[in-house]
Amino acid sequence: MTKLIIDGNEVDVPSDYTLLQACEEAGAEVPRFCYHDRLSIAGNCRMCLVEVKGGPPKPTASCAMSVKDLRPGPNGEPPVVDTKSPMVKKAREGVMEFLLINHPLDCPICDQGGECDLQDQAMAYGVDGSRFHENKRAVENKEIGPLVKTIMTRCIHCTRCVRFTTEVGGVADMGLIGRGEDAEITTYLEAALSSELQGNAVDLCPVGALTHKPYAFHARPWELDKTETVDVMDAVGSAIRVDTRGKEVMRVMPRLNEAVNEEWISDKTRYIWDGLKTQRLDRPYAKKDGKLQAVSWAEAFKIIADKVSASSPDRIGALAGQLSGVEEMFALKGLMDRLGVANIDARYPGSPLHPKNGRASYIFNTTIQGIEEADAIMLIGSNPRREAPVLNARIRKRWLHGGMDVGIIGENADLTYDTIYVGAGPDSLKALVDDKSYVPTSKNPMVIVGQGALNRPDGAEILALAAEFAKMRGAVREDWNGFNVLHHEAALVGALDIGFVPGEGGKDTGAMLEPGAMDVLFLLGVDEVDVPEGAFVVYQGTHGDRGAHRADVILPGAAYTEKSALYVNTEGRVQLAERAGFPPGDAREDWAILRALSAALGQALPFDSLSELRSGLFEAHPHLSSIDMIEPGATADLEAYAKNAGKGSLTSKAFSNAVDDFYLTNPIARASNVMAECSALAQSRAAEAAE
């Protein structure tokens, strides 16, 4: 620790702190435009000037000078830093005056208005006039894709966007060209940005040079109601804030959560909101004379009750989809139990994941934050850039620090960091397991198994081989659990936690989807599978997607922004999503629909409110009551499961990634015009690369 005197207060700070960090530690506010905690230091805006006594006779950029570079006084006194002296005040006013020479001052039509760092700091540290009367320079706007809008005349060349796309996003799309008054930020060939995290560059922009194109001219920040919740577009569970005006979701913004997403979110998470408004199911429907027609809730329930009563429990099944909250799955499981139905599942056909194998066999045991402690990673049948871009950014962050190798068994994709291609499928994994001569050299190795390796007929054998491989390489031990399953569906870990899997003698997803297997099939937001003809399908969901097209009865539910629900992310962290708005028309929250349906079926569930439902849920599964906590899996369960390696058969088919199109993975995404545009752009880019 180093002693400093900052604005007359003596503080102890680590010697590797910058002066700016030291000033903040002492409670002094230092303005800045280019500096950001998670980016490299550029030192080019000069707004963070401070005076250092005993240092050079000029203001010092506090972001670019380290505490250890300061000299003590002549008698060994601690270095003195002043953030409010007349020299500093005059220097900051001069910097602000320079920044505003060419800035257009078009705040009334700027989407950044009300949230602009330049506005705030000009008020706090600027002057009320300018000595410059020359014409302002103009810079041509860039076309960089459907998500980010550019008004480059406003740019102050802080280079935050350049550093973010290069360092965090891992794509060298943006840079600064030219010199002096000809300098400008651009994508070199004026091509669209290729990162799945590009929307974060807009958050970082301290002025209105980069704004959100889908949100342009939609609302002002002071008009919006802000609700803190969690994301369900993937299984990471990023902390988000949903901004609404009236009933309408206007935008989605990231929240800080160091343990999960830091302060980044994926573009799908951020720009999905227009899909919440289109193709919505807002009233019950039933198929009459081969066509879906609007009906009342009572009529829909009667049709379902007649079909259920005419069938037997072994011919009835229920599937849960990827956006389902824990409460509605618990309610659906309770209803099926009362009907004597054992045919329930939430997994893809072939998935070996099962709560009987222990929680450690299906969660990301290392935790997302634990990635930063790893020194070797093996990816098996996974492409984290598509399945979980924020988690992929965490892997890249660790890789940038050095001393870590990343291997791939599966599709050899560009993950934004260097990788070692080991093989394409199960044979490569088995060869590694059979290699008894290997001597572990990594202190904290990690194995990440994706759904592309598990959702197949030999998934159980692959999971056992992966567990055995992790054990052999020293990834599973008492002080470190490096065995991880990466999910891409928000609902699956919660479903496994509550046992939403086939009961004794029950059929799994694959068996239920066999032609003629079921008379009645309940789909709780299931749109990713093909239901054969013959079964009477009850679809409960939010959008007119594949499940609704196949349905005989449609029960309109609430989207994730329209209900309070629990989700469990890929690392097993219990998270609470809060309601930001209300479902449209006659749509209702899913648990309430199931409660009403249970009464119509003569099997009323034992709760009348969400709080009563949660009481029963927490009684049955106590760990779900610990919000933002992780119930760790037992390494002993993994070691026991690893003993199954070699007992099953393997196919030679290579692993394929579970997510083909990052932008169109769920009904809300497929209803979004913005996501459709992004998908088309990604496909055209892939086609060009293939040529």
XYZ file of C-alpha atoms in Angstrom:
691
model
C 0.000 0.000 0.000
C 1.120 3.572 -0.730
C 0.259 6.700 1.230
C -1.129 9.702 -0.681
C -2.609 13.018 0.324
C -5.556 13.752 -1.976
C -7.396 17.057 -1.485
C -5.976 17.202 2.028
C -7.056 13.682 3.005
C -4.480 10.972 3.629
C -5.335 7.624 2.026
C -3.656 4.228 1.574
C -4.042 2.724 -1.873
C -2.385 -0.185 -3.743
C 0.744 0.897 -5.612
C -0.597 -0.437 -8.929
C -3.583 1.956 -8.849
C -3.748 4.815 -11.289
C -4.089 8.303 -9.866
C -7.684 8.359 -11.069
C -8.502 5.205 -9.097
C -6.706 6.602 -6.056
C -8.730 9.817 -6.250
C -11.961 7.830 -6.420
C -10.828 5.785 -3.425
C -10.424 9.055 -1.547
C -13.939 10.159 -2.549
C -12.799 12.791 -5.066
C -14.766 12.968 -8.305
C -12.632 13.064 -11.419
C -14.304 13.639 -14.809
C -13.304 11.430 -17.735
C -14.344 10.502 -21.251
C -11.811 8.000 -22.558
C -11.031 6.076 -19.357
C -13.060 2.956 -18.553
C -12.399 0.379 -15.848
C -12.599 -2.600 -18.215
C -10.656 -1.179 -21.165
C -7.006 -0.409 -21.751
C -5.827 3.136 -20.979
C -5.772 5.544 -23.911
C -5.166 8.853 -22.117
C -6.397 10.913 -25.039
C -9.339 12.987 -23.771
C -7.314 14.820 -21.040
C -10.460 15.546 -19.019
C -9.118 13.769 -15.926
C -6.332 16.313 -15.287
C -5.152 16.755 -11.695
C -2.317 18.684 -10.053
C 0.545 16.711 -8.512
C 2.675 18.653 -6.009
C 6.329 17.976 -6.578
C 5.580 16.668 -10.052
C 5.819 18.456 -13.395
C 4.611 22.092 -13.359
C 1.543 21.232 -15.448
C -1.671 19.248 -14.997
C -1.282 15.454 -15.093
C -3.654 12.988 -16.780
C -4.664 10.934 -13.756
C -5.775 7.904 -15.789
C -2.329 7.419 -17.308
C -0.082 7.888 -14.255
C 0.399 5.178 -11.651
C 0.612 5.781 -7.934
C 4.004 4.041 -7.867
C 5.381 6.684 -10.271
C 4.859 9.549 -7.790
C 7.772 10.948 -5.823
C 7.586 11.685 -2.092
C 8.280 15.174 -0.736
C 11.802 16.395 0.135
C 11.457 15.077 3.697
C 9.729 11.858 2.752
C 6.211 13.290 2.943
C 3.514 11.397 0.990
C 2.873 12.714 -2.529
C 0.181 15.398 -2.692
C -2.554 15.324 -5.349
C -5.067 18.134 -5.793
C -8.237 17.689 -7.855
C -9.799 21.106 -7.138
C -6.964 23.632 -7.437
C -7.265 26.724 -9.696
C -4.794 25.113 -12.120
C -6.995 22.014 -12.423
C -10.185 24.063 -12.808
C -8.702 26.177 -15.586
C -7.209 23.126 -17.338
C -10.511 21.248 -17.345
C -12.388 24.265 -18.654
C -9.849 24.531 -21.459
C -10.198 20.820 -22.326
C -13.981 21.119 -22.393
C -13.737 24.188 -24.613
C -11.581 22.245 -27.066
C -13.981 19.268 -27.039
C -16.878 21.543 -27.934
C -15.103 23.288 -30.849
C -16.567 20.879 -33.376
C -19.333 19.240 -31.371
C -22.636 20.148 -33.065
C -24.585 20.854 -29.852
C -27.693 19.172 -31.259
C -28.873 17.882 -27.885
C -32.611 18.395 -28.609
C -32.539 15.782 -31.387
C -29.884 13.485 -29.913
C -30.933 10.117 -28.449
C -28.180 10.462 -25.865
C -29.900 13.536 -24.410
C -30.448 13.125 -20.688
C -27.827 10.372 -20.427
C -24.883 12.155 -22.017
C -21.524 12.382 -20.237
C -20.629 15.421 -22.317
C -23.793 17.230 -21.210
C -23.200 16.411 -17.557
C -19.525 17.305 -17.519
C -19.977 20.480 -19.570
C -22.409 21.652 -16.892
C -20.097 20.683 -14.031
C -16.648 21.503 -15.405
C -17.149 23.720 -18.453
C -17.691 27.421 -19.058
C -20.720 29.267 -20.350
C -19.223 30.359 -23.638
C -16.619 29.585 -26.262
C -13.863 31.667 -27.825
C -14.077 29.737 -31.088
C -16.291 31.101 -33.857
C -14.927 29.221 -36.859
C -17.133 26.828 -38.794
C -17.480 23.413 -37.217
C -16.100 20.469 -39.118
C -18.477 17.762 -40.327
C -17.795 14.031 -40.603
C -19.731 11.649 -42.804
C -21.833 9.070 -40.959
C -20.936 5.403 -41.315
C -23.225 2.497 -42.133
C -22.092 -0.198 -39.686
C -25.103 -2.495 -39.524
C -28.696 -2.648 -38.303
C -27.937 -2.128 -34.597
C -25.617 0.861 -34.199
C -26.491 4.274 -35.603
C -23.634 6.728 -36.188
C -23.595 10.521 -36.107
C -19.841 10.901 -36.298
C -19.776 14.715 -36.223
C -20.495 14.320 -32.504
C -17.478 12.050 -31.959
C -14.803 13.299 -29.519
C -12.300 10.529 -30.405
C -12.259 8.911 -26.983
C -11.725 5.535 -28.780
C -13.804 3.604 -26.238
C -15.710 1.896 -29.075
C -12.458 0.914 -30.801
C -11.006 -0.545 -27.620
C -14.211 -2.384 -26.733
C -14.685 -4.082 -30.102
C -11.017 -5.054 -30.211
C -10.404 -6.078 -26.600
C -13.758 -7.385 -25.348
C -15.588 -8.193 -28.575
C -12.486 -9.687 -30.147
C -13.150 -8.284 -33.619
C -10.854 -5.691 -35.211
C -13.715 -3.944 -36.999
C -13.225 -0.359 -35.822
C -10.288 2.009 -35.747
C -9.188 5.630 -36.002
C -7.854 6.832 -39.341
C -6.411 10.178 -40.422
C -4.633 12.880 -38.432
C -5.511 16.198 -36.902
C -8.812 17.596 -38.115
C -9.099 14.687 -40.576
C -9.082 12.045 -37.830
C -12.233 9.937 -37.611
C -13.486 6.673 -36.147
C -14.653 4.201 -38.763
C -14.966 0.576 -39.746
C -12.072 0.405 -42.172
C -14.069 -0.769 -45.202
C -17.354 0.640 -43.858
C -18.668 -2.873 -43.290
C -21.168 -3.945 -40.626
C -19.802 -4.815 -37.199
C -19.462 -8.565 -36.722
C -19.554 -8.834 -32.924
C -22.475 -10.303 -30.980
C -21.746 -7.695 -28.275
C -21.617 -4.537 -30.401
C -24.513 -2.814 -28.601
C -22.261 -2.373 -25.571
C -20.121 0.065 -27.569
C -23.123 2.409 -27.613
C -23.344 2.269 -23.816
C -19.662 3.158 -23.632
C -19.922 6.130 -26.014
C -19.819 9.266 -23.813
C -21.559 11.396 -26.455
C -24.222 10.703 -29.092
C -21.833 9.574 -31.828
C -23.070 5.987 -31.451
C -26.721 5.369 -30.600
C -29.070 2.393 -30.759
C -30.578 2.335 -34.254
C -33.760 0.381 -33.313
C -34.385 2.810 -30.425
C -33.738 5.994 -32.438
C -36.245 8.783 -31.687
C -38.464 6.456 -29.641
C -38.300 7.880 -26.104
C -36.452 10.033 -23.603
C -34.958 8.434 -20.480
C -37.068 10.467 -18.067
C -40.263 9.071 -19.659
C -39.380 5.471 -18.881
C -40.148 3.210 -15.939
C -37.139 1.082 -15.104
C -37.382 -2.512 -13.848
C -34.368 -4.562 -12.752
C -34.651 -8.166 -13.917
C -32.683 -10.963 -15.625
C -32.282 -12.047 -19.221
C -33.602 -15.350 -20.601
C -32.267 -15.221 -24.171
C -29.543 -17.675 -23.131
C -28.641 -19.584 -19.989
C -26.159 -17.034 -18.615
C -28.868 -15.029 -16.829
C -27.358 -11.594 -17.481
C -28.522 -8.799 -15.186
C -30.653 -6.382 -17.217
C -32.914 -3.384 -16.820
C -36.124 -3.271 -18.820
C -37.337 0.270 -19.602
C -41.046 0.605 -20.328
C -43.414 3.418 -21.255
C -46.938 2.454 -20.362
C -47.423 -1.154 -21.505
C -44.663 -1.027 -24.092
C -41.085 -2.196 -23.641
C -38.892 0.530 -25.144
C -35.405 -0.843 -24.546
C -33.289 -3.340 -22.589
C -30.096 -2.192 -20.857
C -27.382 -4.060 -18.902
C -26.960 -3.950 -15.144
C -23.714 -4.486 -13.280
C -23.212 -8.016 -11.952
C -19.561 -8.936 -11.545
C -20.339 -12.607 -10.949
C -22.329 -13.110 -14.151
C -22.158 -10.573 -16.981
C -19.970 -7.789 -15.529
C -21.655 -4.917 -17.410
C -22.077 -6.466 -20.861
C -25.076 -8.061 -22.557
C -25.437 -9.718 -25.948
C -27.119 -8.006 -28.892
C -29.950 -10.536 -28.813
C -30.642 -9.659 -25.181
C -30.542 -5.929 -25.922
C -32.503 -5.664 -29.167
C -35.084 -8.411 -28.729
C -37.731 -6.007 -27.455
C -39.512 -5.357 -30.758
C -40.285 -9.096 -30.876
C -42.307 -8.695 -27.679
C -44.867 -6.621 -29.600
C -45.375 -8.632 -32.781
C -47.124 -11.948 -33.502
C -48.397 -12.067 -29.921
C -51.073 -14.483 -28.777
C -53.617 -12.370 -26.914
C -56.662 -14.652 -26.629
C -57.417 -18.381 -26.434
C -57.925 -20.257 -29.688
C -59.272 -23.678 -30.555
C -59.245 -25.570 -33.830
C -62.719 -25.936 -35.340
C -63.307 -27.367 -38.795
C -59.564 -27.403 -39.338
C -59.069 -23.712 -38.502
C -58.041 -21.950 -35.313
C -60.843 -19.737 -34.004
C -61.004 -17.427 -30.987
C -62.807 -18.948 -27.997
C -63.364 -18.058 -24.351
C -61.154 -19.404 -21.590
C -64.006 -21.590 -20.315
C -64.597 -23.097 -23.754
C -60.879 -23.764 -24.257
C -60.656 -25.485 -20.863
C -63.755 -27.606 -21.616
C -62.283 -28.800 -24.923
C -59.060 -29.781 -23.133
C -60.966 -31.468 -20.285
C -62.999 -33.556 -22.748
C -59.849 -34.731 -24.515
C -58.028 -35.540 -21.259
C -60.983 -37.468 -19.818
C -61.240 -39.501 -23.045
C -57.590 -40.534 -22.801
C -55.530 -42.547 -20.340
C -52.557 -41.205 -18.309
C -50.037 -43.222 -20.308
C -51.239 -41.478 -23.508
C -50.885 -37.943 -22.094
C -47.596 -36.029 -22.053
C -46.163 -32.599 -21.199
C -43.107 -30.787 -22.515
C -41.604 -27.538 -21.180
C -39.807 -25.013 -23.397
C -36.681 -22.917 -23.116
C -38.244 -19.697 -21.736
C -40.367 -21.306 -19.012
C -40.013 -20.080 -15.444
C -39.549 -22.534 -12.580
C -42.991 -21.769 -11.112
C -45.008 -22.720 -14.194
C -42.957 -25.893 -14.715
C -43.555 -26.797 -11.062
C -47.287 -26.145 -11.547
C -47.407 -28.229 -14.765
C -45.521 -31.064 -13.056
C -47.972 -30.904 -10.149
C -50.932 -31.084 -12.545
C -49.456 -34.062 -14.391
C -48.784 -35.822 -11.065
C -52.439 -35.354 -10.080
C -53.533 -36.773 -13.428
C -51.222 -39.754 -12.916
C -49.109 -38.775 -15.921
C -45.412 -39.779 -15.867
C -44.634 -38.534 -19.399
C -43.010 -35.136 -18.736
C -39.729 -33.706 -20.004
C -37.899 -30.447 -20.729
C -34.840 -31.860 -22.509
C -34.003 -32.315 -26.166
C -34.270 -35.884 -27.518
C -31.193 -37.887 -26.553
C -30.087 -35.668 -23.684
C -28.537 -37.685 -20.817
C -28.874 -34.871 -18.269
C -30.854 -36.085 -15.263
C -31.163 -34.997 -11.625
C -30.503 -38.598 -10.481
C -26.862 -38.125 -11.559
C -26.385 -35.220 -9.145
C -26.428 -31.481 -9.720
C -22.728 -31.410 -10.613
C -23.492 -33.396 -13.780
C -25.584 -30.645 -15.381
C -24.381 -27.223 -14.152
C -21.401 -24.975 -14.879
C -19.583 -25.985 -11.700
C -16.623 -23.613 -12.012
C -19.059 -20.659 -12.160
C -18.741 -17.928 -14.763
C -16.493 -15.813 -12.554
C -14.366 -18.901 -11.896
C -13.281 -18.893 -15.553
C -10.768 -16.213 -14.593
C -8.944 -18.749 -12.379
C -8.607 -21.389 -15.113
C -5.364 -22.030 -16.976
C -6.607 -24.525 -19.593
C -10.013 -25.079 -21.208
C -11.309 -27.909 -23.390
C -14.521 -27.163 -25.316
C -16.476 -30.292 -26.242
C -19.296 -29.833 -28.755
C -19.735 -26.185 -27.859
C -19.475 -22.794 -29.532
C -19.772 -20.324 -26.630
C -19.645 -17.354 -29.006
C -23.083 -18.361 -30.305
C -24.487 -20.088 -27.248
C -23.406 -17.548 -24.607
C -21.530 -14.497 -25.997
C -21.105 -12.879 -22.578
C -19.532 -16.046 -21.175
C -17.343 -16.228 -24.278
C -16.143 -12.679 -23.545
C -15.139 -13.857 -20.060
C -13.072 -16.681 -21.616
C -11.439 -14.137 -23.943
C -10.698 -11.870 -20.979
C -8.879 -14.729 -19.250
C -7.068 -15.657 -22.487
C -5.819 -12.079 -22.914
C -4.086 -12.287 -19.533
C -1.943 -15.100 -20.959
C -0.939 -18.532 -19.757
C -4.085 -20.333 -20.929
C -4.680 -22.714 -23.854
C -8.140 -23.422 -25.262
C -8.779 -26.708 -27.072
C -11.773 -27.624 -29.241
C -13.401 -30.966 -29.951
C -16.196 -30.227 -32.399
C -16.720 -27.558 -35.026
C -13.617 -25.411 -35.430
C -15.180 -21.942 -35.235
C -13.747 -18.454 -34.715
C -14.280 -17.797 -31.012
C -12.355 -14.448 -30.946
C -9.330 -16.069 -29.271
C -6.691 -18.580 -30.318
C -7.717 -22.211 -30.035
C -6.104 -25.614 -30.558
C -8.195 -27.898 -32.754
C -8.119 -31.372 -31.238
C -10.753 -33.235 -33.261
C -14.287 -33.307 -34.585
C -16.161 -35.896 -32.564
C -16.370 -38.689 -29.974
C -13.345 -40.556 -31.339
C -11.073 -37.624 -30.469
C -12.490 -37.426 -26.947
C -12.094 -41.169 -26.412
C -8.482 -41.006 -27.654
C -7.714 -38.387 -25.013
C -9.322 -40.520 -22.299
C -7.402 -43.591 -23.440
C -4.103 -41.708 -23.430
C -2.829 -42.860 -20.037
C 0.634 -41.382 -20.656
C -0.550 -37.788 -20.241
C 0.821 -35.970 -17.223
C -1.431 -33.080 -16.058
C 0.405 -29.765 -16.301
C -2.439 -27.342 -15.621
C -3.244 -26.160 -12.143
C -6.910 -25.347 -12.760
C -8.082 -27.016 -15.994
C -11.672 -26.706 -17.199
C -13.867 -28.893 -19.391
C -16.913 -27.271 -21.006
C -19.434 -29.663 -22.546
C -22.008 -28.144 -24.891
C -25.449 -29.373 -25.844
C -24.131 -30.207 -29.307
C -22.260 -33.117 -27.714
C -25.136 -34.271 -25.517
C -28.365 -34.024 -27.542
C -27.702 -37.174 -29.559
C -28.206 -40.945 -29.174
C -24.762 -41.463 -27.605
C -25.070 -38.432 -25.315
C -24.904 -40.492 -22.097
C -21.626 -42.125 -23.110
C -20.156 -38.756 -24.179
C -21.123 -37.157 -20.861
C -19.481 -40.046 -18.984
C -16.357 -39.786 -21.162
C -16.179 -36.028 -20.564
C -16.463 -36.578 -16.804
C -13.734 -39.231 -16.959
C -11.550 -36.906 -19.054
C -12.029 -34.081 -16.527
C -11.121 -36.408 -13.675
C -7.982 -37.682 -15.465
C -6.749 -34.175 -16.265
C -7.127 -32.955 -12.690
C -10.209 -30.833 -13.344
C -12.297 -32.587 -10.671
C -10.909 -32.541 -7.154
C -11.935 -31.340 -3.706
C -10.638 -27.782 -4.100
C -11.570 -27.282 -7.778
C -14.449 -28.498 -9.921
C -13.620 -27.766 -13.545
C -16.343 -29.918 -15.109
C -18.946 -27.695 -16.729
C -22.067 -28.158 -18.818
C -22.892 -25.078 -20.896
C -26.611 -24.652 -21.527
C -28.155 -22.277 -24.039
C -31.727 -22.485 -22.716
C -32.762 -20.422 -19.710
C -35.250 -23.003 -18.388
C -33.364 -26.294 -18.470
C -31.332 -26.141 -15.241
C -34.448 -25.103 -13.312
C -36.392 -27.954 -14.913
C -33.740 -30.467 -13.862
C -33.629 -28.978 -10.358
C -37.371 -29.621 -9.826
C -37.263 -33.019 -11.533
C -39.201 -32.111 -14.676
C -38.104 -35.389 -16.260
C -40.008 -38.611 -16.950
C -41.355 -40.388 -13.884
C -41.346 -44.131 -13.278
C -42.110 -45.769 -16.623
C -42.631 -42.401 -18.300
C -41.614 -41.455 -21.812
C -38.908 -38.883 -22.564
C -39.079 -36.165 -25.234
C -37.975 -38.421 -28.076
C -40.483 -41.132 -27.187
C -43.352 -38.643 -26.833
C -42.618 -37.240 -30.284
C -42.862 -40.651 -31.960
C -45.862 -40.857 -34.338
C -48.908 -42.213 -32.490
C -47.224 -42.184 -29.083
C -49.502 -39.593 -27.455
C -53.208 -38.762 -27.532
C -52.824 -35.424 -25.701
C -49.622 -33.367 -25.535
C -49.185 -30.219 -23.445
C -46.548 -27.811 -24.801
C -45.450 -25.148 -22.325
C -43.717 -22.707 -24.673
C -42.239 -25.501 -26.810
C -41.419 -24.341 -30.347
C -38.147 -26.062 -31.205
C -39.432 -29.594 -31.914
C -41.702 -31.094 -34.565
C -44.850 -32.652 -33.112
C -46.203 -35.477 -35.297
C -49.779 -35.575 -36.506
C -52.274 -37.523 -34.444
C -51.718 -36.021 -30.997
C -54.114 -33.384 -29.640
C -51.783 -30.475 -28.865
C -52.398 -27.887 -26.163
C -49.942 -25.033 -26.687
C -49.383 -22.511 -23.922
C -47.102 -19.700 -25.066
C -46.625 -16.122 -26.131
C -46.113 -16.025 -29.901
C -47.607 -17.489 -33.048
C -44.569 -19.662 -33.621
C -44.154 -23.310 -34.625
C -45.903 -24.666 -31.521
C -48.951 -22.458 -32.067
C -49.165 -23.484 -35.744
C -49.372 -27.132 -34.694
C -51.760 -26.544 -31.775
C -55.373 -27.668 -31.435
C -55.901 -25.346 -28.451
C -53.839 -22.224 -27.746
C -53.619 -20.713 -24.255
C -51.941 -17.260 -24.392
C -49.240 -16.796 -21.768
C -46.976 -13.995 -20.526
C -43.504 -13.198 -21.860
C -40.524 -12.980 -19.504
C -40.925 -9.206 -19.120
C -44.588 -9.635 -18.156
C -44.325 -11.945 -15.161
C -42.394 -12.482 -11.971
C -40.590 -15.803 -12.248
C -37.569 -17.736 -11.049
C -34.896 -18.899 -13.461
C -31.769 -20.925 -12.754
C -28.802 -20.077 -14.982
C -26.210 -22.443 -16.398
C -24.019 -22.235 -13.262
C -26.985 -23.135 -11.028
C -27.549 -19.572 -9.771
C -31.167 -18.940 -8.728
C -32.372 -15.642 -10.203
C -35.596 -13.665 -9.889
C -37.056 -12.010 -12.975
C -39.358 -9.129 -12.116
C -42.425 -8.034 -14.065
C -41.887 -4.877 -16.127
C -45.260 -4.797 -17.897
C -48.456 -6.756 -18.433
C -49.393 -9.340 -21.066
C -51.623 -8.170 -23.947
C -55.347 -8.810 -24.271
C -56.620 -11.884 -22.450
C -53.174 -13.419 -21.999
C -52.357 -14.444 -18.433
C -49.350 -15.530 -16.390
C -48.579 -19.186 -17.028
C -48.944 -20.428 -13.458
C -52.415 -18.820 -13.261
C -53.497 -20.524 -16.508
C -52.389 -23.910 -15.167
C -54.177 -23.301 -11.851
C -57.432 -22.505 -13.682
C -56.999 -25.470 -16.031
C -56.413 -27.832 -13.101
C -59.790 -26.830 -11.649
C -61.478 -27.456 -15.012
C -59.867 -30.913 -15.074
C -61.157 -31.669 -11.571
C -57.625 -31.772 -10.139
C -57.290 -28.322 -8.555
C -53.714 -27.441 -7.616
C -53.149 -26.470 -3.939
C -52.438 -22.765 -4.420
C -54.361 -19.645 -5.374
C -51.542 -17.085 -5.571
C -47.940 -16.855 -6.695
C -46.758 -16.601 -3.103
C -48.590 -19.830 -2.187
C -47.102 -21.532 -5.242
C -43.615 -20.428 -4.249
C -44.139 -21.640 -0.692
C -44.846 -25.115 -2.026
C -41.923 -24.862 -4.445
C -39.481 -23.821 -1.706
C -40.739 -26.557 0.594
C -40.081 -29.170 -2.083
C -36.804 -27.647 -3.289
C -35.319 -25.448 -0.519
C -32.272 -24.267 -2.508
C -34.556 -22.330 -4.899
C -35.421 -19.890 -2.110
C -31.828 -18.578 -2.031
C -31.938 -15.867 -4.689
C -28.611 -15.125 -6.408
C -26.996 -18.073 -4.646
C -25.547 -21.278 -6.092
C -26.104 -24.690 -4.557
C -22.803 -26.415 -5.504
C -22.748 -29.873 -7.015
C -20.851 -32.716 -5.346
C -17.636 -33.857 -7.029
C -18.369 -37.361 -5.722
C -21.390 -37.535 -8.036
C -19.163 -36.693 -10.992
C -16.585 -39.284 -10.042
C -19.315 -41.885 -9.736
C -20.793 -40.941 -13.107
C -17.357 -41.017 -14.749
C -17.208 -44.755 -13.968
C -19.895 -45.250 -16.641
C -17.360 -44.298 -19.330
C -16.868 -47.148 -21.776
C -20.146 -48.866 -20.892
C -22.089 -47.276 -23.771
C -21.566 -47.211 -27.501
C -20.332 -44.253 -29.539
C -21.173 -43.138 -33.041
C -18.577 -41.653 -35.359
C -20.723 -38.616 -36.137
C -18.917 -35.341 -35.455
C -20.237 -32.922 -32.857
C -22.394 -30.122 -34.227
C -23.041 -26.821 -32.492
C -26.406 -26.557 -30.759
C -27.045 -23.031 -32.067
C -26.971 -22.553 -35.837
C -28.330 -19.014 -35.948
C -27.494 -16.904 -32.906
C -30.192 -14.345 -33.677
C -33.191 -16.689 -34.149
C -33.130 -19.149 -31.260
C -36.575 -18.618 -29.697
C -40.105 -17.360 -30.540
C -39.444 -13.794 -29.371
C -36.329 -13.571 -31.538
C -38.113 -14.987 -34.558
C -40.835 -12.346 -34.149
C -38.256 -9.523 -34.100
C -37.609 -7.594 -37.314
C -34.260 -6.427 -35.938
C -33.128 -9.993 -35.245
C -34.282 -11.062 -38.726
C -32.146 -8.319 -40.263
C -29.138 -9.340 -38.151
C -29.622 -12.979 -39.116
C -29.772 -12.170 -42.828
C -26.602 -10.099 -42.515
C -24.784 -12.895 -40.652
C -25.805 -15.443 -43.273
C -24.635 -13.236 -46.150
C -21.325 -12.684 -44.346
C -20.926 -16.449 -43.852
C -21.711 -17.064 -47.528
C -19.080 -14.524 -48.578
C -16.516 -16.142 -46.273
C -17.304 -19.569 -47.735
C -16.654 -18.269 -51.249
